[in-house]
Structure formats: C-alpha cells, structure tokens
PDB file of C-alpha atoms in Angstrom:
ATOM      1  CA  UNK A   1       9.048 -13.878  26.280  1.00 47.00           C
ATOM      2  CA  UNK A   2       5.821 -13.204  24.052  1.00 49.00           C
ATOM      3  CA  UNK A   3       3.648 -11.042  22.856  1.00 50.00           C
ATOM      4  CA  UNK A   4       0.227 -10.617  25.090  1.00 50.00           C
ATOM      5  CA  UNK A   5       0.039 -12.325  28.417  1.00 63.00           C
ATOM      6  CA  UNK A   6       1.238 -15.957  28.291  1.00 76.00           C
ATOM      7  CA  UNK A   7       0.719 -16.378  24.241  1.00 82.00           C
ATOM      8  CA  UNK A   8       2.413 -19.030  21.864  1.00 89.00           C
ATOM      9  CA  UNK A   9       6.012 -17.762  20.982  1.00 87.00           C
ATOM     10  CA  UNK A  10       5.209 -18.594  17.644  1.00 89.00           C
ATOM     11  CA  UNK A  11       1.525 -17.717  16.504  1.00 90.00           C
ATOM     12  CA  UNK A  12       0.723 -15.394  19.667  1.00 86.00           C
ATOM     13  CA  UNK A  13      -3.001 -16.717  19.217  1.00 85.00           C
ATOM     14  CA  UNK A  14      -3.386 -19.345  21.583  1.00 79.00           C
ATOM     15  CA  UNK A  15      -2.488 -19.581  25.275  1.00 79.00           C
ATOM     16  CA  UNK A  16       0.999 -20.921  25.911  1.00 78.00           C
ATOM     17  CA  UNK A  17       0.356 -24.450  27.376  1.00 84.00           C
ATOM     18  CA  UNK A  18       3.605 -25.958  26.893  1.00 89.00           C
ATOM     19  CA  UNK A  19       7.043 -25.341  27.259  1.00 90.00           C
ATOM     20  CA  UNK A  20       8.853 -25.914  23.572  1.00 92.00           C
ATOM     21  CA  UNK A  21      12.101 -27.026  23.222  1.00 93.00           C
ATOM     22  CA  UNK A  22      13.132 -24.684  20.123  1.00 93.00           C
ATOM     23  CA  UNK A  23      15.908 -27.574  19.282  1.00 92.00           C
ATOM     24  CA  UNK A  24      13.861 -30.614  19.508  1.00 93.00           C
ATOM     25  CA  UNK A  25      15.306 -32.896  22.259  1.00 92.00           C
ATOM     26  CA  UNK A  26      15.715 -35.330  19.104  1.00 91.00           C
ATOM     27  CA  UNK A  27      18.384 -33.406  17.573  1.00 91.00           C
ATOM     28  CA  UNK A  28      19.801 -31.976  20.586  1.00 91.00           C
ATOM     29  CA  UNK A  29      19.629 -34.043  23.636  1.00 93.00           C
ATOM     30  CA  UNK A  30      22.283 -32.020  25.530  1.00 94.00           C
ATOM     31  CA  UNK A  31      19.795 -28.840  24.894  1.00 91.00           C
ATOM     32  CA  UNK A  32      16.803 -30.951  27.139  1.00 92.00           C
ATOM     33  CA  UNK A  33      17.451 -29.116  30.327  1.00 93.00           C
ATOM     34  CA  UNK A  34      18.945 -25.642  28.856  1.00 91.00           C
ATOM     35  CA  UNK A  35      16.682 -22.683  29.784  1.00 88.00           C
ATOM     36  CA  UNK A  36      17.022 -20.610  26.696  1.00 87.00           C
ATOM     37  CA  UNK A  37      16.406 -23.972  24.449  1.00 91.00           C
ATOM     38  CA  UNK A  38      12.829 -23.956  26.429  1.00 91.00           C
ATOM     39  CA  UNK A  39       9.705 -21.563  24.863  1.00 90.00           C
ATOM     40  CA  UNK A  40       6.407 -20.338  25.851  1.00 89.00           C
ATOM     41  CA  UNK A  41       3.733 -21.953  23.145  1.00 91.00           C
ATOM     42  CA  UNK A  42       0.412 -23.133  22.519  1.00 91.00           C
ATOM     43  CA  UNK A  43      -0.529 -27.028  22.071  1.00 92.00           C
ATOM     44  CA  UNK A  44      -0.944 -26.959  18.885  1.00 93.00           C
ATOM     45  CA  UNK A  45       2.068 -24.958  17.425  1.00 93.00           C
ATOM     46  CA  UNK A  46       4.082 -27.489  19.566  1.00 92.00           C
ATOM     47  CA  UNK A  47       2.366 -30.713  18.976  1.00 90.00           C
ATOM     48  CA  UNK A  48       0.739 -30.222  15.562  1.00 91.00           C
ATOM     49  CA  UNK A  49       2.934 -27.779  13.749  1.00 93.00           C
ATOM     50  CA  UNK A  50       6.453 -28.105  14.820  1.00 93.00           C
ATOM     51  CA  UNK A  51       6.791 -31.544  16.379  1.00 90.00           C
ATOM     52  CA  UNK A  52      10.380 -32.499  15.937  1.00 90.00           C
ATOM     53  CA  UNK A  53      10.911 -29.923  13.056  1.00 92.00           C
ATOM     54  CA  UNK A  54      13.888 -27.780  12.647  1.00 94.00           C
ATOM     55  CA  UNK A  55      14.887 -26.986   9.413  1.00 95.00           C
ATOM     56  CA  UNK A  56      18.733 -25.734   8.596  1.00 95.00           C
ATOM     57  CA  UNK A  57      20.248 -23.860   5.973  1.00 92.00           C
ATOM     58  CA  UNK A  58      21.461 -25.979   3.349  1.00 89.00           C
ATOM     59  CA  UNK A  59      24.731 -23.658   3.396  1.00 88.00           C
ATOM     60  CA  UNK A  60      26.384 -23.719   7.247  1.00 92.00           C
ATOM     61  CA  UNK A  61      23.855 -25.472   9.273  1.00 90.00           C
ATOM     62  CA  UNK A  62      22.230 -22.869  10.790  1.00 92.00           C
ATOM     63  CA  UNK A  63      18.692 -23.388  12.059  1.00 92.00           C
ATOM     64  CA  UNK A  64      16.004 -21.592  10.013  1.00 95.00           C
ATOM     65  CA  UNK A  65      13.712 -20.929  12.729  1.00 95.00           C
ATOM     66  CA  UNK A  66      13.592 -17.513  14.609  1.00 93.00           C
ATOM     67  CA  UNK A  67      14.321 -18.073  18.168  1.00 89.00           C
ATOM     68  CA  UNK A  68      12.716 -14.851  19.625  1.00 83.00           C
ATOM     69  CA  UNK A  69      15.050 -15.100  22.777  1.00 81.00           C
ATOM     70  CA  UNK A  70      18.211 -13.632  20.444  1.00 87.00           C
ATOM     71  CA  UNK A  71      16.517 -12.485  17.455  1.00 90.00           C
ATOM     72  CA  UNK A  72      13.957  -9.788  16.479  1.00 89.00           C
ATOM     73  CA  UNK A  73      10.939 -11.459  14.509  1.00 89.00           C
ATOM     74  CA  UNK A  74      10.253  -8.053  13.138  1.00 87.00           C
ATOM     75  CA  UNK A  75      13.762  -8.668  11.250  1.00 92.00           C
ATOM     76  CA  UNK A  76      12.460 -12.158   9.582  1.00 95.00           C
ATOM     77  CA  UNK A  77       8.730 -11.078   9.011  1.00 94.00           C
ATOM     78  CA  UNK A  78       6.860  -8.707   7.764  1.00 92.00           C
ATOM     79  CA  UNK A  79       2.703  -8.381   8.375  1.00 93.00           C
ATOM     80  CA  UNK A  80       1.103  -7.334   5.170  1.00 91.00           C
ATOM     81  CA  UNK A  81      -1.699  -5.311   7.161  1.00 88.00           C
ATOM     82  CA  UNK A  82      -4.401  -5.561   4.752  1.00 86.00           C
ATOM     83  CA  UNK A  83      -4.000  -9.180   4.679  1.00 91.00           C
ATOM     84  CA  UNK A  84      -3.294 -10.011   7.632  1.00 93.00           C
ATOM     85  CA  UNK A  85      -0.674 -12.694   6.508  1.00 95.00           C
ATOM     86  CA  UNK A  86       2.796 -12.557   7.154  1.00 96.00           C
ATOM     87  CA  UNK A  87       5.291 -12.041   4.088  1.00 96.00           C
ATOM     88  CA  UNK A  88       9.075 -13.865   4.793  1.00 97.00           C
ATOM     89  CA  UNK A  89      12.077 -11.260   4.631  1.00 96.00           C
ATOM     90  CA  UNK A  90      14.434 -13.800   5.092  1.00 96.00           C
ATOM     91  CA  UNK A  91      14.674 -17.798   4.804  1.00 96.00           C
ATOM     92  CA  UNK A  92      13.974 -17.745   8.515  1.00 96.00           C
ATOM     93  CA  UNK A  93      10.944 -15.750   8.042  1.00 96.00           C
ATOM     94  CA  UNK A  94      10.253 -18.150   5.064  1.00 97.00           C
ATOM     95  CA  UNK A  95      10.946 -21.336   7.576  1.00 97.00           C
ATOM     96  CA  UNK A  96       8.563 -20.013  10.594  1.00 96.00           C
ATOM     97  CA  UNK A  97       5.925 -19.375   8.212  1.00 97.00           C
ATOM     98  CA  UNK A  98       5.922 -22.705   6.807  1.00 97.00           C
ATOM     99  CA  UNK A  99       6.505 -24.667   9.748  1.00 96.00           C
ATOM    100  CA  UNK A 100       3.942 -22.703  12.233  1.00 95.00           C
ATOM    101  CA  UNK A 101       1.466 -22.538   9.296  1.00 96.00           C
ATOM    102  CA  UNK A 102       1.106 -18.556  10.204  1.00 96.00           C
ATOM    103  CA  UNK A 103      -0.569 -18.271   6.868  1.00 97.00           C
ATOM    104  CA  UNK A 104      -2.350 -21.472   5.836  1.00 96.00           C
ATOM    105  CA  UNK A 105      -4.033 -21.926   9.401  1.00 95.00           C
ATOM    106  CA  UNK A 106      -7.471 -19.493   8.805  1.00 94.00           C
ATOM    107  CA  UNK A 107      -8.148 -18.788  12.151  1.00 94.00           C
ATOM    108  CA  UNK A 108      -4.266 -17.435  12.427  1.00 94.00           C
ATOM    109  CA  UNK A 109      -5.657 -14.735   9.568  1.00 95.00           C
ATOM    110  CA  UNK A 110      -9.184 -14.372  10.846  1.00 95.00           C
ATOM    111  CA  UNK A 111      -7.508 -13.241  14.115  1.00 94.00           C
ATOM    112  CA  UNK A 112      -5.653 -10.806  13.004  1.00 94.00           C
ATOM    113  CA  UNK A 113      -8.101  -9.232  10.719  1.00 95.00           C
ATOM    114  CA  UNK A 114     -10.108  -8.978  14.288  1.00 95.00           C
ATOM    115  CA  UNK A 115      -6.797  -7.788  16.156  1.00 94.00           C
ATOM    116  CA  UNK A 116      -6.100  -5.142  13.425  1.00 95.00           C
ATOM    117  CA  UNK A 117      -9.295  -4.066  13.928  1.00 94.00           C
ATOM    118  CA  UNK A 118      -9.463  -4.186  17.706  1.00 95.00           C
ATOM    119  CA  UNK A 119      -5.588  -2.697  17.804  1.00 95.00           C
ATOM    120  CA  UNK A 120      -7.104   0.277  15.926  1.00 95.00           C
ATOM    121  CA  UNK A 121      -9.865   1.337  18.137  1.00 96.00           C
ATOM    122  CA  UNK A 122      -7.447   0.714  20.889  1.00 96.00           C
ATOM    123  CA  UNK A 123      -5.274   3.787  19.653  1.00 97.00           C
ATOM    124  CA  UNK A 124      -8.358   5.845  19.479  1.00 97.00           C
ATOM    125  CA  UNK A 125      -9.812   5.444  22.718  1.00 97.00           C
ATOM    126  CA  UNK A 126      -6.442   6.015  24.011  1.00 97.00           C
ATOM    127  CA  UNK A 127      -6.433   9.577  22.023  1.00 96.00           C
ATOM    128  CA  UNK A 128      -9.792  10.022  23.987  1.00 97.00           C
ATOM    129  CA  UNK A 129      -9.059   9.536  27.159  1.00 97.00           C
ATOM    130  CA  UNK A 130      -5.906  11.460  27.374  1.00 97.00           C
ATOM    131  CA  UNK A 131      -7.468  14.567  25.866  1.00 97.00           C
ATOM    132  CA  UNK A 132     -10.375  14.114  28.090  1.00 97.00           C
ATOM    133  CA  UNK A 133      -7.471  13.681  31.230  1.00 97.00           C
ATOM    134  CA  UNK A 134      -8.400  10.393  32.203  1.00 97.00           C
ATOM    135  CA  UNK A 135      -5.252   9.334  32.475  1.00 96.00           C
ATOM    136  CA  UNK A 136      -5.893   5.978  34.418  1.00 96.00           C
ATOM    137  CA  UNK A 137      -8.585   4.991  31.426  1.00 97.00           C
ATOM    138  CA  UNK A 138      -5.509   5.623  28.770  1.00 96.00           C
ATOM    139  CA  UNK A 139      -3.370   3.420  30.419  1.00 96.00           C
ATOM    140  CA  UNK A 140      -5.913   0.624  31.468  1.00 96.00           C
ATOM    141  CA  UNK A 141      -6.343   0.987  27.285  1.00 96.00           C
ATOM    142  CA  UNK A 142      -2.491   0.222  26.619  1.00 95.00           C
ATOM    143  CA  UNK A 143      -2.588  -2.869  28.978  1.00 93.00           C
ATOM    144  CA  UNK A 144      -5.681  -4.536  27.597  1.00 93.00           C
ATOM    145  CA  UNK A 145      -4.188  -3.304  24.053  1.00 93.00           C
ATOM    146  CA  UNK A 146      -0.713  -5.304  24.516  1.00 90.00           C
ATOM    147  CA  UNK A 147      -2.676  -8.078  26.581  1.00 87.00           C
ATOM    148  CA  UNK A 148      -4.585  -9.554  23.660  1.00 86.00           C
ATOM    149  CA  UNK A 149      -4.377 -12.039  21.163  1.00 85.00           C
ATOM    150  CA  UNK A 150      -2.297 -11.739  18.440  1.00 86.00           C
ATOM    151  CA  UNK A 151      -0.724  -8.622  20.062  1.00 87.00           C
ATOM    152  CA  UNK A 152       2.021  -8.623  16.630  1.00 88.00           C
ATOM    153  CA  UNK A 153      -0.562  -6.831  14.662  1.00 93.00           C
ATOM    154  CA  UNK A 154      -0.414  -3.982  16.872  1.00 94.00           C
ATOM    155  CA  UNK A 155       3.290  -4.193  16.870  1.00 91.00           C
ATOM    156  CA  UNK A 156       3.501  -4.208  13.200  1.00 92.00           C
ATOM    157  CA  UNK A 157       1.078  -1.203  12.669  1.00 95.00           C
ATOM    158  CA  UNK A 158       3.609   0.619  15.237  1.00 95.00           C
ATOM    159  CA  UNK A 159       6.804  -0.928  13.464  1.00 92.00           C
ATOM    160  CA  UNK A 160       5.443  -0.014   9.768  1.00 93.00           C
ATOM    161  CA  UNK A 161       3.903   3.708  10.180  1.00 95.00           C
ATOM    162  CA  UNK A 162       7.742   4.401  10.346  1.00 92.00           C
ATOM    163  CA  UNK A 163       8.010   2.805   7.681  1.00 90.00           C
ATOM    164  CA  UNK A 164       9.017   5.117   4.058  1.00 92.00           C
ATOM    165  CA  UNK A 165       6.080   3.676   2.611  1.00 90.00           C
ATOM    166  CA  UNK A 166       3.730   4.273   5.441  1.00 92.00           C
ATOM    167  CA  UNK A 167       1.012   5.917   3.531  1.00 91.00           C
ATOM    168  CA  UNK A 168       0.853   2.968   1.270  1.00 88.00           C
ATOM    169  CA  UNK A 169       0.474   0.371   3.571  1.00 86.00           C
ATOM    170  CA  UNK A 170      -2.044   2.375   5.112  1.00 89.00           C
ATOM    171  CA  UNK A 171      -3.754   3.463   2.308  1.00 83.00           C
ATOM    172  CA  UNK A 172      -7.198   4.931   2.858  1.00 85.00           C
ATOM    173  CA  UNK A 173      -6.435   5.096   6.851  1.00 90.00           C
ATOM    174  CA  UNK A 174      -4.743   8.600   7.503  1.00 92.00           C
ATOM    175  CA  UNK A 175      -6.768   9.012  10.676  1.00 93.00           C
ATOM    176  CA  UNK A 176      -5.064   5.843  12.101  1.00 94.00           C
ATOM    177  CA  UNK A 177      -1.675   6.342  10.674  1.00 95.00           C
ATOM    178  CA  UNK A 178      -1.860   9.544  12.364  1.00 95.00           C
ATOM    179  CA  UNK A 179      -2.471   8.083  15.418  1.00 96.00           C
ATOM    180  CA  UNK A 180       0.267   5.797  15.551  1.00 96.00           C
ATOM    181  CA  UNK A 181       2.597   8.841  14.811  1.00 96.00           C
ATOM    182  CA  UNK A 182       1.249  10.746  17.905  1.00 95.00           C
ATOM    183  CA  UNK A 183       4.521  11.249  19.796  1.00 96.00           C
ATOM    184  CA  UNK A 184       2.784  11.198  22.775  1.00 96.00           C
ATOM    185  CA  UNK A 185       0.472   7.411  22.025  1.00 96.00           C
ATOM    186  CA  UNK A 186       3.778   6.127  20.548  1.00 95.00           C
ATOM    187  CA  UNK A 187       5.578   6.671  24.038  1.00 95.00           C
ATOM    188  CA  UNK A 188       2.176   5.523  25.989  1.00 95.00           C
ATOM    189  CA  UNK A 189       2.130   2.209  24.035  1.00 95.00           C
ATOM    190  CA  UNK A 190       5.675   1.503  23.130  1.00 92.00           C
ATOM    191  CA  UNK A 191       7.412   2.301  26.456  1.00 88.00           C
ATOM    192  CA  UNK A 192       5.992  -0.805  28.471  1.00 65.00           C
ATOM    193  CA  UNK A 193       7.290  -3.074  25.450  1.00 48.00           C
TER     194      UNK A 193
END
C-alpha cells in the first residue's frame, strides 16, 4: 500500500502508525468500517495535517485527494528533482500538497534531498556488484533501496529519465541518468514494484 516498508501513504517519511480513514468518518460514517476507506500513515499526516480534511471539487463533488488504492500519484504529482518539492499536475496533486504540507514541512524536503542522494548511490553500487557477479549484494542493494524513507524520490528519478526532457531534469548528471536507463538496473529495481 506504500512506498518503503510500512511508510505514511501520504508523505512516505514517517512510519505508518495509524490507520487513516481517507473519507473522514465525519463526512462518511457509512465508510468507518470499509477496508479500502482505511490507509497506512504516519501520526502526524493523520492527526496534524489532514484531521477531518477532504476537500472536493467545486464542480461535481469529487474528492481532491489522491487515494493511492485506485489512483497513480505519479499522475497528480510531479517531483522537481533538484528541489526536492513536489509540483501539482492536477487539482488533486494541488489538494495533497496543500493538505499533507509535502512542501512547506522542511524536513519533508530535507529528506528527500538525502533520499535523492542516497537513491543515487544506490543505482551505482547496484552497477558494481552485478559487474563484479555478486549477484546476492545487487539485490540486497534493491531491497534496502525500495525499503527507505521517502522511497518516491527513487521512483520519480525512474519515472522521469523516461521522461522527453530527461537530460534537463538531470542536467549535469549523465552518469546517473545513464544508470537509470540501464535495461538491465531498470528490470532489477522496477520488477519487485
């Protein structure tokens, strides 16, 4: 249900410690005991950030907020890399942004300056240890790689070097952007997600 191992559905920082109930039980008391109304997150996404908030669009009611178990967040946000802040592609990206403070809340950035970081070393020492043959190192590398915090970043970096504009976004990193164009790492990382 999220990215890493037991992570917040909605910042994938923080350990999920409670069980969410996407539609607030306020506004949807019929949804209390529904499984799919019930997500993984963190304490403070669910108690400080969210609370009882679920914004709709003004036009047919729809809620704003991505709910991960139908929709792809990759469709609603976009990580600008160098910044490590997320940019909204649609008004749900917009709403999640706002409402889970994925850009206002420092250590939310700080961490994924750190994970981009991390994520990128990750896809090196992978390249080493399968042309070295240690196969078992490679994939103990992938698991610790989509185990982390803020495992999104290394999402993103594989969801944007396919991107038309790749060699923008990764301006001044060909070495890495290489990497994540490897065939072979691209099926290593990508086929346990």
């Amino acid at each position: 249900m999220a990215p890493g191992h037991q992570r917040c559905m909605y910042c994938g920082d923080s350990q999920g410690t409670d069980i969410d109930h996407f539609e607030p039980k306020s506004l949807a008391p019929a949804r209390t005991f529904e499984w799919l109304n019930h997500l993984l997150a963190c304490a403070y996404c669910n108690s400080n950030q969210k609370r009882n908030a679920f914004p709709r669009s003004g036009e047919d009611g729809s809620p704003l907020l991505v709910d991960p178990t139908l929709q792809d967040p990759l469709s609603h946000l976009r990580l600008v890399l160098p910044l490590c802040t997320y940019k909204g592609l649609t008004p749900q990206g917009e709403a999640c942004i706002d409402v889970f403070g994925l850009n206002s809340r420092g250590v939310l950035v700080n961490g994924r300056r750190t994970a981009y970081g991390t994520a990128k070393q990750s896809i090196e020492l992978w390249r080493i240890a399968t042309d070295r043959g240690q196969h078992d190192k490679a994939a103990e590398v992938v698991r610790v790689a989509w185990n982390r915090p803020l495992a999104d970043v290394l999402a993103a970096m594989f969801h944007q070097s396919d991107h038309p504009a790749a060699d923008l976004l990764f301006d001044g990193e060909e070495e890495t952007l290489g990497l994540l164009r490897d065939q072979e790492l691209r099926e290593a990382f990508l086929s346990r997600t």
